[in-house]
Amino acid sequence: MAKDVKKLAFENFLRNFALRKLSHDNMKKTITLITATALAGVMSLMAQSKISPMGTMILEDLAEQKATLGTEAADPVYATFVNLMPGCTAQSIADAGFEVVSDLGEIITVNLPLSRAEELAQMPEVKYVDFGSSQQPTMKFARPAGGVDEAHAGITVNGATHSFDGTGVIAGLMDTGMDANHCNFKTDDNESRVERLWWFRSTTGTSTQYTSATMSSFSTDTNAETHATHVGGIMGGSYKGSGQVAQVNDSNTGSGVTAGTDEMPYYGVATGSTLAFSVGSLSDANIINGVTKIVEYAEQQGKPCVVNMSLGSNSGPHDGTSSYCQSLAALGKRAIICMSAGNEGASPLFVTKEFSSASDDLKTMIDPSCITNGNTATGIVDIWGKSDKVLAVSWAVYNASSKTLNTIATITKAGSSVRINSSNSTFNSAFSGSISLASEINPNNNRFHVQCTLAAVARKTTASTSYLALIVKSVEGDAVYVYGSATITFTSNSLTGWTTGSTAGTINDGACAENIISVGAFTSARWFPCLNRKIYSYQGATANNTIAPFSSYGKTFQGVAKPDVTAPGTAIISSYSRYYISAKNLDVNSNLSASATRAGVTNYWGPMQGTSMSCPFMSGTVALWLQANPNLDYNGIMDVIKNSSDYNSVTMRPAEKWGAGTVNAAEGLKYILTQASIGSVANDDPAKAVVLTPCLDGYEIAVAGTDHVNATLHNIAGFEAARVNAGGNNAFISTSGLQSGVYILSVDTPAGRYTTKLAVK
């Protein structure tokens, strides 16, 4: 996630919420205008706890908008998660007239008209309607730091040398700010390497599909961002031609700056991979829809797949049970998914407390720096209990001058909601903006949950001694976990008995899902050059080979340390969207590091940093590994990470920020190839005996534990298309002259016959 890119949950909802500063009289008028049907509908939904707190707040907001306008507002459609009761299927939801977008078994995504939310929630097949939230979009020196240059040059094992660039692998991403026609995503013949692109234009799950043949008709999903273009370039950008290039010889000291015509050094990791992009609206359900599109396409093509997700949010239970995380876990069984750890590693946004007695309340405050000097707190404060025991959650105003604490709102039961704004005189005397609360016993994990949405909360200049406090009443033997955001951090204000925020719970909630590789960031470059021959460094930059200060970390609710691994993530130079450059009117010489004109279009490269950059580096590395062994699943990739990453227990402190250490693409390939060349087959699994390496007009086959390779290739009709019988444990099977399509490869191994699907283009 890039630190300079911010995307708030359900932007329109929060914007409307922030602008609504109703007086006490207007609020009373609003309540009287809400129809009995609308209010009863919202209240019944909350009582059932079948609609998530975010959904409750959205529905209340819609009802209030209708009442305030005095007319029927439009009926918005949201892509939502629906958790099904055991034994139920998506068909029953579709039969009721709802549009099912993605079917992941017990969790589906549905395009839901808000007017039908109660109807859907009351269906007996429905366990939970989860509106989710939305995620924030979180190489010259990076490639050698992560062992990629060596992988490109060639890995030698047992006398045989192979180079790897991700050929034969689908490399996908879900992101926003994509210039898919950047030359970084084209072949040397100027043909698009992006085989598929899906554009999700709104909060619905509807998308527009583009193919490589129609990619030229796509411009960008938004000119307000360039995040996806930069991320995609790190993962799989391939332009190595001539351009105007600024370079620095030593990225740690910033010495030796040059600028002029040169070959482009800022290409990515998986330069030979096939690209598939989902872009646009980043609501949770849309993200899952976008990843599903990529995974299904890879399965249709019979190719291994890695999907990059440089996205994140601190809200959520951090136990892997949210609808979003369960969906990710299901997709992680079908493809490798890499997830940014987060960029809040230096932000004290996490507060937790184990209640030792009935009077041991959690008391904390929003750091005043978040809500003064022009700063506003906008986002989610997510509060989770340890169990289903209800915790009384209050917001209060603490006056440091009089040392008084005045409660302004309290949640005391599940299935309730409350709003704080200018109609509350105590709040209004010190603060502007608004806070909305909704509670539940979450059916996915049976934990008490209060979600608080803050919109443009700021302390008034006349109330310099007032602080916004959060109080959670103690329940002996229970515990509470509070997650803020980059703009909402916590402090004790040096008060006895109050709790200050911690950075040790900053890990992205999505990184807590099962079957997900979470990626932190280390410093591979401290300085970066621009075309004006000047050098720059990001504020707070640390020395090379140290952990990036912003890299998030923490433990899941179950106690598992995250991230899993780190990759280069500081001052990374990659492709920029030309639409973003134009919209922002950027001075290319003082902001960007390279340019290249191709087919009459000038393309640019520039710096960004964050775990949004380290994550695609890891995704590109996984593509190299999948080229070496297309059968690697999540457990297989994790095994490679643990056995090949660079780790130094003396210098890598604190250890929990580093995971297995720093990724080493070359060492990972050596480990994969060595495992394929050993003299026995572990666990008698034929899949572990075979390594397939796609190459020009065929596949190289390596079989462990054998002195003879026997392999056949059949088309889907069952007719033999090619055969090879060769001495030794290596052979080549040719696909030259075969028609495009999916074929079945069968290889005899000491543990039995291994079969897999291959795509021939």
XYZ file of N, CA and C in Angstrom, residues 8-11 13 41-42 45-46 49-63 75-83 98 107-122 126-135 202-205 281-289 313 315-316 321-325 327 380 382 384 438 440 442-444 449 451 453 509:
282
model
N -10.981 5.777 1.034
C -11.774 5.511 2.225
C -12.903 4.555 1.926
N -13.332 3.842 2.983
C -14.404 2.867 2.837
C -15.690 3.543 2.419
N -16.272 2.984 1.340
C -17.542 3.491 0.825
C -17.530 5.024 0.778
N -16.773 5.531 -0.199
C -16.478 6.955 -0.247
C -17.740 7.818 -0.194
N -20.697 7.195 0.952
C -21.354 7.103 2.262
C -20.674 8.009 3.279
N -37.818 -1.433 9.242
C -36.952 -2.342 8.483
C -35.542 -2.344 9.014
N -34.998 -1.127 9.260
C -33.644 -1.032 9.777
C -33.531 -1.674 11.150
N -33.575 -5.452 11.083
C -32.321 -6.010 10.588
C -31.281 -6.054 11.700
N -31.216 -4.955 12.474
C -30.226 -4.921 13.544
C -30.528 -5.979 14.594
N -29.280 -9.284 13.628
C -27.828 -9.376 13.470
C -27.452 -10.150 12.215
N -28.259 -10.032 11.170
C -27.948 -10.693 9.909
C -27.371 -9.726 8.884
N -27.287 -8.451 9.235
C -26.640 -7.470 8.374
C -25.486 -6.869 9.154
N -24.350 -6.734 8.495
C -23.151 -6.250 9.167
C -23.327 -4.819 9.637
N -22.536 -4.382 10.629
C -22.641 -3.001 11.113
C -22.485 -1.964 10.010
N -21.556 -2.187 9.070
C -21.416 -1.236 7.974
C -22.701 -1.164 7.162
N -23.331 -2.309 6.920
C -24.595 -2.326 6.195
C -25.693 -1.592 6.948
N -25.726 -1.783 8.269
C -26.715 -1.086 9.098
C -26.561 0.422 8.961
N -25.314 0.898 9.022
C -25.081 2.333 8.922
C -25.425 2.868 7.534
N -25.136 2.091 6.505
C -25.472 2.523 5.143
C -26.980 2.608 4.967
N -27.702 1.626 5.491
C -29.156 1.640 5.374
C -29.760 2.798 6.160
N -29.236 3.054 7.352
C -29.726 4.188 8.127
C -29.448 5.505 7.404
N -28.270 5.590 6.814
C -27.907 6.795 6.082
C -28.852 7.016 4.905
N -29.177 5.940 4.195
C -30.094 6.049 3.062
C -31.479 6.488 3.516
N -31.958 5.895 4.633
C -33.273 6.276 5.146
C -33.306 7.740 5.538
N -32.217 4.014 -5.780
C -31.988 2.766 -5.057
C -30.584 2.263 -5.385
N -29.583 2.571 -4.545
C -28.216 2.167 -4.859
C -28.074 0.648 -4.850
N -27.112 0.173 -5.620
C -26.789 -1.253 -5.664
C -25.367 -1.433 -5.152
N -25.192 -2.326 -4.188
C -23.880 -2.613 -3.620
C -23.525 -4.081 -3.864
N -22.252 -4.297 -4.185
C -21.744 -5.667 -4.205
C -21.503 -6.084 -2.760
N -22.211 -7.091 -2.290
C -22.123 -7.520 -0.896
C -21.801 -9.007 -0.814
N -21.277 -9.402 0.337
C -21.083 -10.816 0.626
C -22.364 -11.378 1.230
N -22.669 -12.611 0.888
C -23.754 -13.336 1.534
C -23.186 -14.655 2.039
N -23.195 -14.828 3.365
C -22.786 -16.101 3.957
C -24.012 -17.000 4.022
N -31.950 -12.351 -7.110
C -30.749 -11.584 -6.819
C -29.636 -11.996 -7.790
N -19.823 -18.869 0.753
C -19.843 -17.412 0.628
C -20.001 -17.051 -0.840
N -20.938 -16.158 -1.126
C -21.136 -15.669 -2.484
C -21.128 -14.145 -2.445
N -20.936 -13.531 -3.613
C -21.118 -12.084 -3.720
C -22.358 -11.825 -4.557
N -23.106 -10.815 -4.146
C -24.400 -10.507 -4.753
C -24.462 -9.017 -5.032
N -24.984 -8.635 -6.192
C -25.311 -7.234 -6.454
C -26.660 -6.953 -5.813
N -26.636 -6.210 -4.713
C -27.817 -6.056 -3.868
C -28.405 -4.648 -3.959
N -29.630 -4.496 -4.510
C -30.335 -3.215 -4.373
C -30.666 -3.004 -2.900
N -30.337 -1.840 -2.366
C -30.511 -1.627 -0.931
C -31.957 -1.759 -0.486
N -32.900 -1.501 -1.392
C -34.313 -1.631 -1.033
C -34.690 -3.077 -0.742
N -33.845 -4.050 -1.177
C -34.153 -5.456 -0.967
C -33.259 -6.087 0.100
N -32.518 -5.251 0.843
C -31.587 -5.780 1.839
C -32.304 -6.589 2.905
N -33.423 -6.073 3.417
C -34.154 -6.794 4.456
C -34.712 -8.094 3.916
N -35.208 -8.061 2.692
C -35.749 -9.273 2.066
C -34.681 -10.363 1.982
N -33.477 -9.969 1.560
C -32.384 -10.935 1.460
C -32.007 -11.465 2.834
N -31.892 -10.563 3.820
C -31.483 -10.978 5.161
C -32.478 -11.935 5.798
N -33.768 -11.838 5.444
C -34.791 -12.684 6.054
C -34.901 -14.056 5.403
N -29.954 -17.612 4.247
C -28.928 -16.596 4.493
C -28.528 -16.582 5.963
N -27.230 -16.714 6.202
C -26.677 -16.626 7.554
C -26.303 -15.189 7.905
N -25.764 -14.444 6.920
C -25.217 -13.119 7.204
C -25.072 -12.354 5.902
N -25.445 -11.081 5.920
C -25.249 -10.189 4.775
C -24.169 -9.196 5.178
N -23.017 -9.303 4.554
C -21.831 -8.556 4.968
C -21.480 -7.527 3.897
N -21.652 -6.245 4.230
C -21.304 -5.182 3.298
C -19.796 -4.956 3.219
N -19.057 -5.593 4.094
C -17.612 -5.442 4.075
C -17.210 -4.006 4.305
N -16.092 -3.617 3.710
C -15.580 -2.260 3.802
C -14.968 -1.963 2.453
N -13.876 -1.254 2.419
C -13.077 -1.142 1.206
C -11.628 -1.101 1.614
N -10.752 -1.386 0.673
C -9.332 -1.455 0.964
C -8.631 -0.231 0.385
N -18.059 0.701 -10.359
C -18.815 1.253 -9.242
C -18.839 0.243 -8.107
N -19.674 0.524 -7.082
C -19.761 -0.379 -5.943
C -20.500 -1.666 -6.276
N -21.095 -1.742 -7.468
C -21.712 -3.003 -7.878
C -20.622 -3.952 -8.345
N -20.961 -5.216 -8.493
C -19.987 -6.203 -8.950
C -19.914 -6.329 -10.456
N -13.234 -0.004 -8.638
C -13.754 0.186 -7.290
C -13.249 -0.898 -6.346
N -12.751 -0.483 -5.181
C -12.098 -1.411 -4.265
C -12.941 -1.751 -3.048
N -14.252 -1.873 -3.207
C -15.055 -2.443 -2.127
C -14.657 -3.902 -1.958
N -14.829 -4.423 -0.753
C -14.377 -5.790 -0.476
C -14.950 -6.807 -1.450
N -16.264 -6.732 -1.703
C -16.893 -7.704 -2.589
C -16.365 -7.561 -4.000
N -16.132 -6.330 -4.461
C -15.581 -6.130 -5.790
C -14.177 -6.709 -5.900
N -13.388 -6.569 -4.849
C -12.047 -7.143 -4.864
C -12.120 -8.654 -5.063
N -13.010 -9.291 -4.316
C -13.159 -10.745 -4.465
C -13.656 -11.088 -5.860
N -14.584 -10.305 -6.389
C -15.046 -10.540 -7.762
C -13.892 -10.421 -8.749
N -6.570 -2.852 4.886
C -7.402 -2.135 5.837
C -7.085 -2.656 7.231
N -9.279 -2.333 9.720
C -10.517 -2.794 10.352
C -10.732 -4.264 10.056
N -11.375 -4.942 10.988
C -11.619 -6.372 10.849
C -11.182 -7.121 12.088
N -11.832 -14.706 9.833
C -13.209 -15.198 9.719
C -14.143 -14.252 8.981
N -13.695 -13.041 8.643
C -14.581 -12.138 7.914
C -14.934 -12.749 6.562
N -16.034 -12.306 6.001
C -16.437 -12.816 4.685
C -15.336 -12.573 3.662
N -14.716 -11.418 3.751
C -13.619 -11.068 2.849
C -12.464 -12.055 3.002
N -12.045 -12.313 4.239
C -10.912 -13.217 4.476
C -11.246 -14.657 4.111
N -13.274 -15.584 1.818
C -13.268 -15.637 0.353
C -11.838 -15.694 -0.168
N -12.481 4.205 10.168
C -13.157 3.248 11.042
C -12.323 2.967 12.286
N -12.493 -0.014 14.821
C -13.132 -1.323 14.905
C -12.827 -1.946 16.262
N -13.409 -5.154 18.869
C -13.773 -6.573 18.923
C -13.540 -7.116 20.327
N -22.411 0.953 15.388
C -23.351 -0.160 15.249
C -22.698 -1.408 15.821
N -22.934 -5.846 17.011
C -23.427 -7.172 16.642
C -22.680 -8.226 17.441
N -20.954 -11.142 15.942
C -20.650 -11.540 14.571
C -20.863 -13.037 14.387
N -21.687 -13.447 13.417
C -21.992 -14.878 13.267
C -20.834 -15.697 12.715
N -19.823 -15.055 12.138
C -18.700 -15.799 11.588
C -17.715 -16.267 12.648
N -18.876 -7.228 18.557
C -18.235 -6.309 17.610
C -18.981 -4.988 17.585
N -18.606 -1.426 15.427
C -17.908 -0.675 14.381
C -18.269 0.800 14.507
N -17.726 4.536 12.762
C -17.304 5.264 11.574
C -17.179 6.744 11.915
N -5.720 -6.548 8.028
C -6.648 -7.634 8.372
C -6.666 -8.718 7.309
